[in-house]
Amino acid sequence: MEMEMEMEMRAEEGIEIGEDITPPLTPLSFALHDSLLSSHCSYCFSLLPPHPFPPLHFTPTFPHNPNHVHSSSSYCSPLCSTSDSPLHMSSAEPHLLHLLQSHPSTYPHGDSSDLRAALRLLHSLPATRPSARIAGLLTNHHKLLHHDDHHRIRDGARAMFLARKMRDEAPNVCSDNSSSVSPDDAVLEEAALCLVLTNAVEVQDKTGRTLGISVYGPSFCWINHSCSPNACYRFLVSPPPPPCSAEKTPLRIAPFGQGTQIESGVCSNNVFIKECGSYGPRVIVRSIKRIKKGEEVTVTYTDLLQPKAMRQSELWSRYRFICSCTRCSASPLTYVDQVLEEISAANFNSSSLSSDINFDRDKATQRLINYIDDAIDDYLSIGDPESSSVRLEHVLTQGLSDKQSECKEETSQLTYWLHPLHHLSLNAYTTLASVYKIRATDLSALYSKMDDHLLNALDLSRTSAAYSLLLAGATHHLFCSESSLIVSVANFWLSAGESLLTLARSSVWSQFVQLDLPVSNPSSTGKYRCPNCSLVDKFETDSFHGQVRHADFDYVSNEFIDCVTNFTQNVWNFLGLGCQYLRVVKNPIDFSWLGTVRYSSVGEDIVRSKGTEVASKCGAERRISGSEAEGYNNQVRICIFKLGVHCLLYGGYLASICYGNSHLTCNVGKILDFEESIESLS
């Protein structure tokens, strides 16, 4: 990606929200992550069939195991194998993988996809010497070699040099003597690796799973970063299209910068090198805001739900530049950046909040980060979701006390509270929604007989849905002030919708009510129509006519918020049953209850109610009490169901802006099923 801001891409015409800005762009180089080499196609990144296809032609054998043919790549079809095998073999990619397997100390830095992509790039380019730019792309060579991570670059370049030497001379040059390779020997490999580290993007499938990396040409890499971008991008991970297939979308942006003259959208100094046919994961850039003719097109290189300091740190660490976009330059901080980093402190001896207390905010933030990261790691790495949920809800509900952080004087023991919209709170909601979903699924799988275990599973599913809804509502609140968060908010509304519908359709409800949500009848013509919004009508019209209209975007969004606010008011107390933190959250959609104060009113409420004396019981399995069971009735169930449908529809509507209609129509059958089910209940 472009970092020194010497080059930029500008719109050649006016572009509306939700329009493709580029055709599918093919990469200059790409590589799967090591862990996916045996499960995904090395050419198009699709899942492999049960019997994948190996590389064609000659595959090298190595002296340490001469009878073993080293197979480092697999393909989903003969076409992919035929197309990629020559580059795979001639780039020295199998030689590198063998070297790293036989001598792990050669490159003790983990995944080798950066190295393999750099090898492929070197082989595709004509012989050249290192420079500030290769094929028009910034290498950032000298800056990165003065970075803390320079050992990784040196080691990687030496490993690449040895792999190419093995390819050119003989396999038996492989030995654990990479230290004998001087920096001057591997200077070209260093430059190529720096180019990849600077310009590569992580390729993700539709589920958000990262598959590998890819480097694209200037038409993509010259698009600069902004923390308030007007565009996003998506990947096409599928077998390559037929060579004769014509792209419908022209390139609607053109370069602007030092030494570049624009002539009919083409760079006159020929730095736009030819991109490599139709292979590899393709990328499409799409507008998420209206863009005027001549306006710079920007995307984000980082997570926009991080506060300013974290974004700046990450951008400097990876790309060696300081962002000066409108969001980062705002003084005072934008509302979104204020709440994403907002914490407060309380001294229980005085019950006063941070407006009356001076404390080291950076130190407190780091302690909270360490605690929450460790709690999330209980789930992701250790595999203990119950411990993770207990610890996360502890810090959300009771804060983090100084006595947990080496404070010796009792009179100065502070407790730090996270704002409900703090980026760590959002991370906690994400994890808790997943944790409770996993725990509910595990319980349901273990027990088939209707008993207390399945009732607990329904309880856990209810809490998962509550955290999903809170996450979507909190992010939407921020989205109203920073529209570039549309990608995140679309995904969160989709997740909330699916979680709420899973809860509403659970068969365990039959313990409380006699009405089951029926499976849809394909011949049924009845459809649910919300009397207060046109979201269902818009979904049907836009989906089946192949075009989503976004001229009335604000109107649709306002209608949606009005509807889900009404639904949520009827079910939120029920969804938050038994969870101290969720009960303190007055409304997960409308955050006006936070007031206009800068510090967390949630912390103040808990302090005043002495909530710190009571541990949250959400983490423990428990039977639903009689009073709670009263909430499991037909009216609540139908309301949750309708709320879920609205969340799913609106999430799909936003996703269609970011990703196109293909992302929306993939759920047509499921959503129509939901609509018919609601019709039969109404």
PDB file of N, CA, C and O in Angstrom, residues 499-556:
ATOM      1  N   SER A 499     -28.160 -14.700  15.615  1.00  0.00           N
ATOM      2  CA  SER A 499     -28.189 -15.131  17.011  1.00  0.00           C
ATOM      3  C   SER A 499     -29.604 -15.043  17.583  1.00  0.00           C
ATOM      4  O   SER A 499     -30.065 -15.960  18.284  1.00  0.00           O
ATOM      5  N   LEU A 500     -30.318 -13.964  17.307  1.00  0.00           N
ATOM      6  CA  LEU A 500     -31.687 -13.807  17.795  1.00  0.00           C
ATOM      7  C   LEU A 500     -32.621 -14.839  17.174  1.00  0.00           C
ATOM      8  O   LEU A 500     -33.502 -15.399  17.849  1.00  0.00           O
ATOM      9  N   LEU A 501     -32.446 -15.116  15.900  1.00  0.00           N
ATOM     10  CA  LEU A 501     -33.296 -16.110  15.240  1.00  0.00           C
ATOM     11  C   LEU A 501     -33.012 -17.515  15.757  1.00  0.00           C
ATOM     12  O   LEU A 501     -33.924 -18.333  15.899  1.00  0.00           O
ATOM     13  N   THR A 502     -31.750 -17.798  16.033  1.00  0.00           N
ATOM     14  CA  THR A 502     -31.408 -19.093  16.627  1.00  0.00           C
ATOM     15  C   THR A 502     -32.100 -19.259  17.970  1.00  0.00           C
ATOM     16  O   THR A 502     -32.632 -20.330  18.289  1.00  0.00           O
ATOM     17  N   LEU A 503     -32.106 -18.193  18.761  1.00  0.00           N
ATOM     18  CA  LEU A 503     -32.775 -18.228  20.060  1.00  0.00           C
ATOM     19  C   LEU A 503     -34.272 -18.458  19.887  1.00  0.00           C
ATOM     20  O   LEU A 503     -34.869 -19.314  20.558  1.00  0.00           O
ATOM     21  N   ALA A 504     -34.893 -17.694  18.980  1.00  0.00           N
ATOM     22  CA  ALA A 504     -36.344 -17.779  18.818  1.00  0.00           C
ATOM     23  C   ALA A 504     -36.789 -19.136  18.275  1.00  0.00           C
ATOM     24  O   ALA A 504     -37.881 -19.604  18.595  1.00  0.00           O
ATOM     25  N   ARG A 505     -35.962 -19.776  17.483  1.00  0.00           N
ATOM     26  CA  ARG A 505     -36.344 -21.042  16.850  1.00  0.00           C
ATOM     27  C   ARG A 505     -35.962 -22.259  17.687  1.00  0.00           C
ATOM     28  O   ARG A 505     -36.194 -23.388  17.263  1.00  0.00           O
ATOM     29  N   SER A 506     -35.372 -22.055  18.861  1.00  0.00           N
ATOM     30  CA  SER A 506     -34.962 -23.181  19.692  1.00  0.00           C
ATOM     31  C   SER A 506     -36.166 -24.021  20.113  1.00  0.00           C
ATOM     32  O   SER A 506     -37.186 -23.501  20.566  1.00  0.00           O
ATOM     33  N   SER A 507     -36.038 -25.330  19.991  1.00  0.00           N
ATOM     34  CA  SER A 507     -37.125 -26.236  20.372  1.00  0.00           C
ATOM     35  C   SER A 507     -37.333 -26.278  21.881  1.00  0.00           C
ATOM     36  O   SER A 507     -38.364 -26.756  22.355  1.00  0.00           O
ATOM     37  N   VAL A 508     -36.356 -25.776  22.645  1.00  0.00           N
ATOM     38  CA  VAL A 508     -36.470 -25.812  24.110  1.00  0.00           C
ATOM     39  C   VAL A 508     -37.596 -24.904  24.590  1.00  0.00           C
ATOM     40  O   VAL A 508     -38.112 -25.071  25.696  1.00  0.00           O
ATOM     41  N   TRP A 509     -38.017 -23.947  23.761  1.00  0.00           N
ATOM     42  CA  TRP A 509     -39.126 -23.071  24.135  1.00  0.00           C
ATOM     43  C   TRP A 509     -40.390 -23.878  24.450  1.00  0.00           C
ATOM     44  O   TRP A 509     -41.272 -23.406  25.158  1.00  0.00           O
ATOM     45  N   SER A 510     -40.493 -25.076  23.892  1.00  0.00           N
ATOM     46  CA  SER A 510     -41.701 -25.877  24.104  1.00  0.00           C
ATOM     47  C   SER A 510     -41.907 -26.217  25.571  1.00  0.00           C
ATOM     48  O   SER A 510     -43.003 -26.607  25.973  1.00  0.00           O
ATOM     49  N   GLN A 511     -40.850 -26.074  26.393  1.00  0.00           N
ATOM     50  CA  GLN A 511     -41.011 -26.282  27.827  1.00  0.00           C
ATOM     51  C   GLN A 511     -41.843 -25.166  28.461  1.00  0.00           C
ATOM     52  O   GLN A 511     -42.404 -25.347  29.535  1.00  0.00           O
ATOM     53  N   PHE A 512     -41.902 -24.031  27.783  1.00  0.00           N
ATOM     54  CA  PHE A 512     -42.604 -22.886  28.349  1.00  0.00           C
ATOM     55  C   PHE A 512     -43.858 -22.524  27.553  1.00  0.00           C
ATOM     56  O   PHE A 512     -44.826 -22.027  28.112  1.00  0.00           O
ATOM     57  N   VAL A 513     -43.803 -22.724  26.247  1.00  0.00           N
ATOM     58  CA  VAL A 513     -44.949 -22.400  25.394  1.00  0.00           C
ATOM     59  C   VAL A 513     -45.212 -23.578  24.473  1.00  0.00           C
ATOM     60  O   VAL A 513     -44.332 -24.382  24.187  1.00  0.00           O
ATOM     61  N   GLN A 514     -46.420 -23.672  23.977  1.00  0.00           N
ATOM     62  CA  GLN A 514     -46.800 -24.803  23.137  1.00  0.00           C
ATOM     63  C   GLN A 514     -46.629 -24.516  21.654  1.00  0.00           C
ATOM     64  O   GLN A 514     -46.835 -25.383  20.832  1.00  0.00           O
ATOM     65  N   LEU A 515     -46.264 -23.295  21.325  1.00  0.00           N
ATOM     66  CA  LEU A 515     -46.198 -22.901  19.925  1.00  0.00           C
ATOM     67  C   LEU A 515     -44.779 -23.046  19.398  1.00  0.00           C
ATOM     68  O   LEU A 515     -43.848 -22.489  19.960  1.00  0.00           O
ATOM     69  N   ASP A 516     -44.594 -23.811  18.321  1.00  0.00           N
ATOM     70  CA  ASP A 516     -43.299 -23.926  17.653  1.00  0.00           C
ATOM     71  C   ASP A 516     -43.310 -23.076  16.392  1.00  0.00           C
ATOM     72  O   ASP A 516     -44.338 -22.940  15.721  1.00  0.00           O
ATOM     73  N   LEU A 517     -42.151 -22.542  16.038  1.00  0.00           N
ATOM     74  CA  LEU A 517     -42.041 -21.816  14.773  1.00  0.00           C
ATOM     75  C   LEU A 517     -41.959 -22.840  13.654  1.00  0.00           C
ATOM     76  O   LEU A 517     -41.043 -23.652  13.621  1.00  0.00           O
ATOM     77  N   PRO A 518     -42.887 -22.868  12.734  1.00  0.00           N
ATOM     78  CA  PRO A 518     -42.922 -23.926  11.727  1.00  0.00           C
ATOM     79  C   PRO A 518     -41.868 -23.736  10.655  1.00  0.00           C
ATOM     80  O   PRO A 518     -41.404 -22.632  10.403  1.00  0.00           O
ATOM     81  N   VAL A 519     -41.525 -24.841  10.013  1.00  0.00           N
ATOM     82  CA  VAL A 519     -40.685 -24.769   8.827  1.00  0.00           C
ATOM     83  C   VAL A 519     -41.527 -24.205   7.701  1.00  0.00           C
ATOM     84  O   VAL A 519     -42.709 -24.523   7.571  1.00  0.00           O
ATOM     85  N   SER A 520     -40.934 -23.385   6.885  1.00  0.00           N
ATOM     86  CA  SER A 520     -41.722 -22.692   5.871  1.00  0.00           C
ATOM     87  C   SER A 520     -42.265 -23.662   4.831  1.00  0.00           C
ATOM     88  O   SER A 520     -41.661 -24.687   4.519  1.00  0.00           O
ATOM     89  N   ASN A 521     -43.387 -23.326   4.289  1.00  0.00           N
ATOM     90  CA  ASN A 521     -44.001 -24.085   3.206  1.00  0.00           C
ATOM     91  C   ASN A 521     -43.665 -23.387   1.902  1.00  0.00           C
ATOM     92  O   ASN A 521     -44.072 -22.251   1.687  1.00  0.00           O
ATOM     93  N   PRO A 522     -42.888 -24.042   1.018  1.00  0.00           N
ATOM     94  CA  PRO A 522     -42.468 -23.369  -0.216  1.00  0.00           C
ATOM     95  C   PRO A 522     -43.629 -22.857  -1.050  1.00  0.00           C
ATOM     96  O   PRO A 522     -43.475 -21.925  -1.826  1.00  0.00           O
ATOM     97  N   SER A 523     -44.816 -23.469  -0.901  1.00  0.00           N
ATOM     98  CA  SER A 523     -45.946 -23.038  -1.717  1.00  0.00           C
ATOM     99  C   SER A 523     -46.692 -21.862  -1.105  1.00  0.00           C
ATOM    100  O   SER A 523     -47.597 -21.300  -1.709  1.00  0.00           O
ATOM    101  N   SER A 524     -46.298 -21.495   0.137  1.00  0.00           N
ATOM    102  CA  SER A 524     -46.992 -20.397   0.814  1.00  0.00           C
ATOM    103  C   SER A 524     -46.689 -19.080   0.125  1.00  0.00           C
ATOM    104  O   SER A 524     -45.564 -18.780  -0.239  1.00  0.00           O
ATOM    105  N   THR A 525     -47.703 -18.260  -0.050  1.00  0.00           N
ATOM    106  CA  THR A 525     -47.497 -16.954  -0.683  1.00  0.00           C
ATOM    107  C   THR A 525     -47.553 -15.820   0.322  1.00  0.00           C
ATOM    108  O   THR A 525     -47.275 -14.674  -0.020  1.00  0.00           O
ATOM    109  N   GLY A 526     -47.908 -16.148   1.558  1.00  0.00           N
ATOM    110  CA  GLY A 526     -48.001 -15.101   2.569  1.00  0.00           C
ATOM    111  C   GLY A 526     -46.630 -14.636   3.007  1.00  0.00           C
ATOM    112  O   GLY A 526     -45.728 -15.424   3.226  1.00  0.00           O
ATOM    113  N   LYS A 527     -46.470 -13.352   3.163  1.00  0.00           N
ATOM    114  CA  LYS A 527     -45.210 -12.783   3.622  1.00  0.00           C
ATOM    115  C   LYS A 527     -45.495 -11.790   4.735  1.00  0.00           C
ATOM    116  O   LYS A 527     -46.470 -11.048   4.695  1.00  0.00           O
ATOM    117  N   TYR A 528     -44.602 -11.755   5.688  1.00  0.00           N
ATOM    118  CA  TYR A 528     -44.736 -10.799   6.783  1.00  0.00           C
ATOM    119  C   TYR A 528     -44.423  -9.394   6.276  1.00  0.00           C
ATOM    120  O   TYR A 528     -43.451  -9.192   5.549  1.00  0.00           O
ATOM    121  N   ARG A 529     -45.253  -8.446   6.625  1.00  0.00           N
ATOM    122  CA  ARG A 529     -45.006  -7.048   6.290  1.00  0.00           C
ATOM    123  C   ARG A 529     -44.982  -6.234   7.569  1.00  0.00           C
ATOM    124  O   ARG A 529     -45.982  -6.182   8.288  1.00  0.00           O
ATOM    125  N   CYS A 530     -43.836  -5.628   7.842  1.00  0.00           N
ATOM    126  CA  CYS A 530     -43.751  -4.777   9.021  1.00  0.00           C
ATOM    127  C   CYS A 530     -44.565  -3.519   8.756  1.00  0.00           C
ATOM    128  O   CYS A 530     -44.363  -2.847   7.733  1.00  0.00           O
ATOM    129  N   PRO A 531     -45.488  -3.166   9.650  1.00  0.00           N
ATOM    130  CA  PRO A 531     -46.320  -1.983   9.408  1.00  0.00           C
ATOM    131  C   PRO A 531     -45.567  -0.667   9.550  1.00  0.00           C
ATOM    132  O   PRO A 531     -46.082   0.379   9.157  1.00  0.00           O
ATOM    133  N   ASN A 532     -44.356  -0.718  10.107  1.00  0.00           N
ATOM    134  CA  ASN A 532     -43.637   0.522  10.409  1.00  0.00           C
ATOM    135  C   ASN A 532     -42.435   0.790   9.522  1.00  0.00           C
ATOM    136  O   ASN A 532     -41.827   1.847   9.619  1.00  0.00           O
ATOM    137  N   CYS A 533     -42.018  -0.180   8.700  1.00  0.00           N
ATOM    138  CA  CYS A 533     -40.866   0.057   7.814  1.00  0.00           C
ATOM    139  C   CYS A 533     -41.007  -0.771   6.551  1.00  0.00           C
ATOM    140  O   CYS A 533     -41.796  -1.714   6.485  1.00  0.00           O
ATOM    141  N   SER A 534     -40.229  -0.413   5.547  1.00  0.00           N
ATOM    142  CA  SER A 534     -40.301  -1.066   4.235  1.00  0.00           C
ATOM    143  C   SER A 534     -39.096  -1.960   3.986  1.00  0.00           C
ATOM    144  O   SER A 534     -38.760  -2.233   2.837  1.00  0.00           O
ATOM    145  N   LEU A 535     -38.448  -2.428   5.055  1.00  0.00           N
ATOM    146  CA  LEU A 535     -37.205  -3.167   4.890  1.00  0.00           C
ATOM    147  C   LEU A 535     -37.414  -4.474   4.135  1.00  0.00           C
ATOM    148  O   LEU A 535     -36.633  -4.835   3.258  1.00  0.00           O
ATOM    149  N   VAL A 536     -38.495  -5.206   4.455  1.00  0.00           N
ATOM    150  CA  VAL A 536     -38.765  -6.466   3.765  1.00  0.00           C
ATOM    151  C   VAL A 536     -39.060  -6.212   2.302  1.00  0.00           C
ATOM    152  O   VAL A 536     -38.551  -6.900   1.408  1.00  0.00           O
ATOM    153  N   ASP A 537     -39.891  -5.204   2.013  1.00  0.00           N
ATOM    154  CA  ASP A 537     -40.201  -4.876   0.613  1.00  0.00           C
ATOM    155  C   ASP A 537     -38.947  -4.501  -0.154  1.00  0.00           C
ATOM    156  O   ASP A 537     -38.742  -4.927  -1.292  1.00  0.00           O
ATOM    157  N   LYS A 538     -38.089  -3.710   0.476  1.00  0.00           N
ATOM    158  CA  LYS A 538     -36.867  -3.275  -0.197  1.00  0.00           C
ATOM    159  C   LYS A 538     -35.952  -4.453  -0.469  1.00  0.00           C
ATOM    160  O   LYS A 538     -35.349  -4.560  -1.526  1.00  0.00           O
ATOM    161  N   PHE A 539     -35.890  -5.373   0.491  1.00  0.00           N
ATOM    162  CA  PHE A 539     -35.050  -6.546   0.293  1.00  0.00           C
ATOM    163  C   PHE A 539     -35.520  -7.340  -0.911  1.00  0.00           C
ATOM    164  O   PHE A 539     -34.733  -7.724  -1.774  1.00  0.00           O
ATOM    165  N   GLU A 540     -36.838  -7.609  -0.993  1.00  0.00           N
ATOM    166  CA  GLU A 540     -37.364  -8.402  -2.100  1.00  0.00           C
ATOM    167  C   GLU A 540     -37.146  -7.695  -3.431  1.00  0.00           C
ATOM    168  O   GLU A 540     -36.674  -8.281  -4.397  1.00  0.00           O
ATOM    169  N   THR A 541     -37.486  -6.406  -3.481  1.00  0.00           N
ATOM    170  CA  THR A 541     -37.359  -5.656  -4.724  1.00  0.00           C
ATOM    171  C   THR A 541     -35.913  -5.595  -5.199  1.00  0.00           C
ATOM    172  O   THR A 541     -35.594  -5.893  -6.346  1.00  0.00           O
ATOM    173  N   ASP A 542     -35.010  -5.229  -4.276  1.00  0.00           N
ATOM    174  CA  ASP A 542     -33.608  -5.068  -4.647  1.00  0.00           C
ATOM    175  C   ASP A 542     -32.963  -6.394  -4.982  1.00  0.00           C
ATOM    176  O   ASP A 542     -32.172  -6.498  -5.917  1.00  0.00           O
ATOM    177  N   SER A 543     -33.285  -7.455  -4.233  1.00  0.00           N
ATOM    178  CA  SER A 543     -32.638  -8.739  -4.446  1.00  0.00           C
ATOM    179  C   SER A 543     -33.012  -9.327  -5.787  1.00  0.00           C
ATOM    180  O   SER A 543     -32.158  -9.761  -6.555  1.00  0.00           O
ATOM    181  N   PHE A 544     -34.302  -9.324  -6.085  1.00  0.00           N
ATOM    182  CA  PHE A 544     -34.739 -10.043  -7.264  1.00  0.00           C
ATOM    183  C   PHE A 544     -34.627  -9.222  -8.536  1.00  0.00           C
ATOM    184  O   PHE A 544     -34.779  -9.751  -9.623  1.00  0.00           O
ATOM    185  N   HIS A 545     -34.372  -7.958  -8.430  1.00  0.00           N
ATOM    186  CA  HIS A 545     -34.123  -7.149  -9.616  1.00  0.00           C
ATOM    187  C   HIS A 545     -32.638  -6.893  -9.819  1.00  0.00           C
ATOM    188  O   HIS A 545     -32.254  -6.162 -10.725  1.00  0.00           O
ATOM    189  N   GLY A 546     -31.805  -7.477  -8.957  1.00  0.00           N
ATOM    190  CA  GLY A 546     -30.365  -7.466  -9.185  1.00  0.00           C
ATOM    191  C   GLY A 546     -29.674  -6.153  -8.924  1.00  0.00           C
ATOM    192  O   GLY A 546     -28.533  -5.961  -9.289  1.00  0.00           O
ATOM    193  N   GLN A 547     -30.359  -5.202  -8.302  1.00  0.00           N
ATOM    194  CA  GLN A 547     -29.714  -3.914  -8.045  1.00  0.00           C
ATOM    195  C   GLN A 547     -30.246  -3.340  -6.744  1.00  0.00           C
ATOM    196  O   GLN A 547     -31.448  -3.286  -6.512  1.00  0.00           O
ATOM    197  N   VAL A 548     -29.333  -2.935  -5.882  1.00  0.00           N
ATOM    198  CA  VAL A 548     -29.730  -2.294  -4.632  1.00  0.00           C
ATOM    199  C   VAL A 548     -29.661  -0.785  -4.826  1.00  0.00           C
ATOM    200  O   VAL A 548     -28.644  -0.250  -5.263  1.00  0.00           O
ATOM    201  N   ARG A 549     -30.747  -0.124  -4.506  1.00  0.00           N
ATOM    202  CA  ARG A 549     -30.790   1.337  -4.668  1.00  0.00           C
ATOM    203  C   ARG A 549     -30.472   1.991  -3.327  1.00  0.00           C
ATOM    204  O   ARG A 549     -31.104   1.693  -2.313  1.00  0.00           O
ATOM    205  N   HIS A 550     -29.521   2.914  -3.331  1.00  0.00           N
ATOM    206  CA  HIS A 550     -29.049   3.500  -2.081  1.00  0.00           C
ATOM    207  C   HIS A 550     -29.353   4.993  -1.967  1.00  0.00           C
ATOM    208  O   HIS A 550     -28.870   5.651  -1.055  1.00  0.00           O
ATOM    209  N   ALA A 551     -30.177   5.502  -2.884  1.00  0.00           N
ATOM    210  CA  ALA A 551     -30.503   6.921  -2.809  1.00  0.00           C
ATOM    211  C   ALA A 551     -31.274   7.240  -1.533  1.00  0.00           C
ATOM    212  O   ALA A 551     -31.201   8.342  -1.005  1.00  0.00           O
ATOM    213  N   ASP A 552     -32.037   6.267  -1.038  1.00  0.00           N
ATOM    214  CA  ASP A 552     -32.827   6.482   0.177  1.00  0.00           C
ATOM    215  C   ASP A 552     -32.183   5.797   1.373  1.00  0.00           C
ATOM    216  O   ASP A 552     -32.875   5.323   2.274  1.00  0.00           O
ATOM    217  N   PHE A 553     -30.856   5.747   1.402  1.00  0.00           N
ATOM    218  CA  PHE A 553     -30.122   5.049   2.456  1.00  0.00           C
ATOM    219  C   PHE A 553     -30.485   5.582   3.845  1.00  0.00           C
ATOM    220  O   PHE A 553     -30.778   4.814   4.769  1.00  0.00           O
ATOM    221  N   ASP A 554     -30.466   6.900   4.022  1.00  0.00           N
ATOM    222  CA  ASP A 554     -30.768   7.481   5.332  1.00  0.00           C
ATOM    223  C   ASP A 554     -32.190   7.147   5.769  1.00  0.00           C
ATOM    224  O   ASP A 554     -32.442   6.856   6.950  1.00  0.00           O
ATOM    225  N   TYR A 555     -33.121   7.182   4.816  1.00  0.00           N
ATOM    226  CA  TYR A 555     -34.520   6.894   5.142  1.00  0.00           C
ATOM    227  C   TYR A 555     -34.681   5.453   5.615  1.00  0.00           C
ATOM    228  O   TYR A 555     -35.349   5.186   6.630  1.00  0.00           O
ATOM    229  N   VAL A 556     -34.064   4.517   4.917  1.00  0.00           N
ATOM    230  CA  VAL A 556     -34.143   3.106   5.302  1.00  0.00           C
ATOM    231  C   VAL A 556     -33.516   2.886   6.670  1.00  0.00           C
ATOM    232  O   VAL A 556     -34.064   2.171   7.518  1.00  0.00           O
TER     233      VAL A 556
END
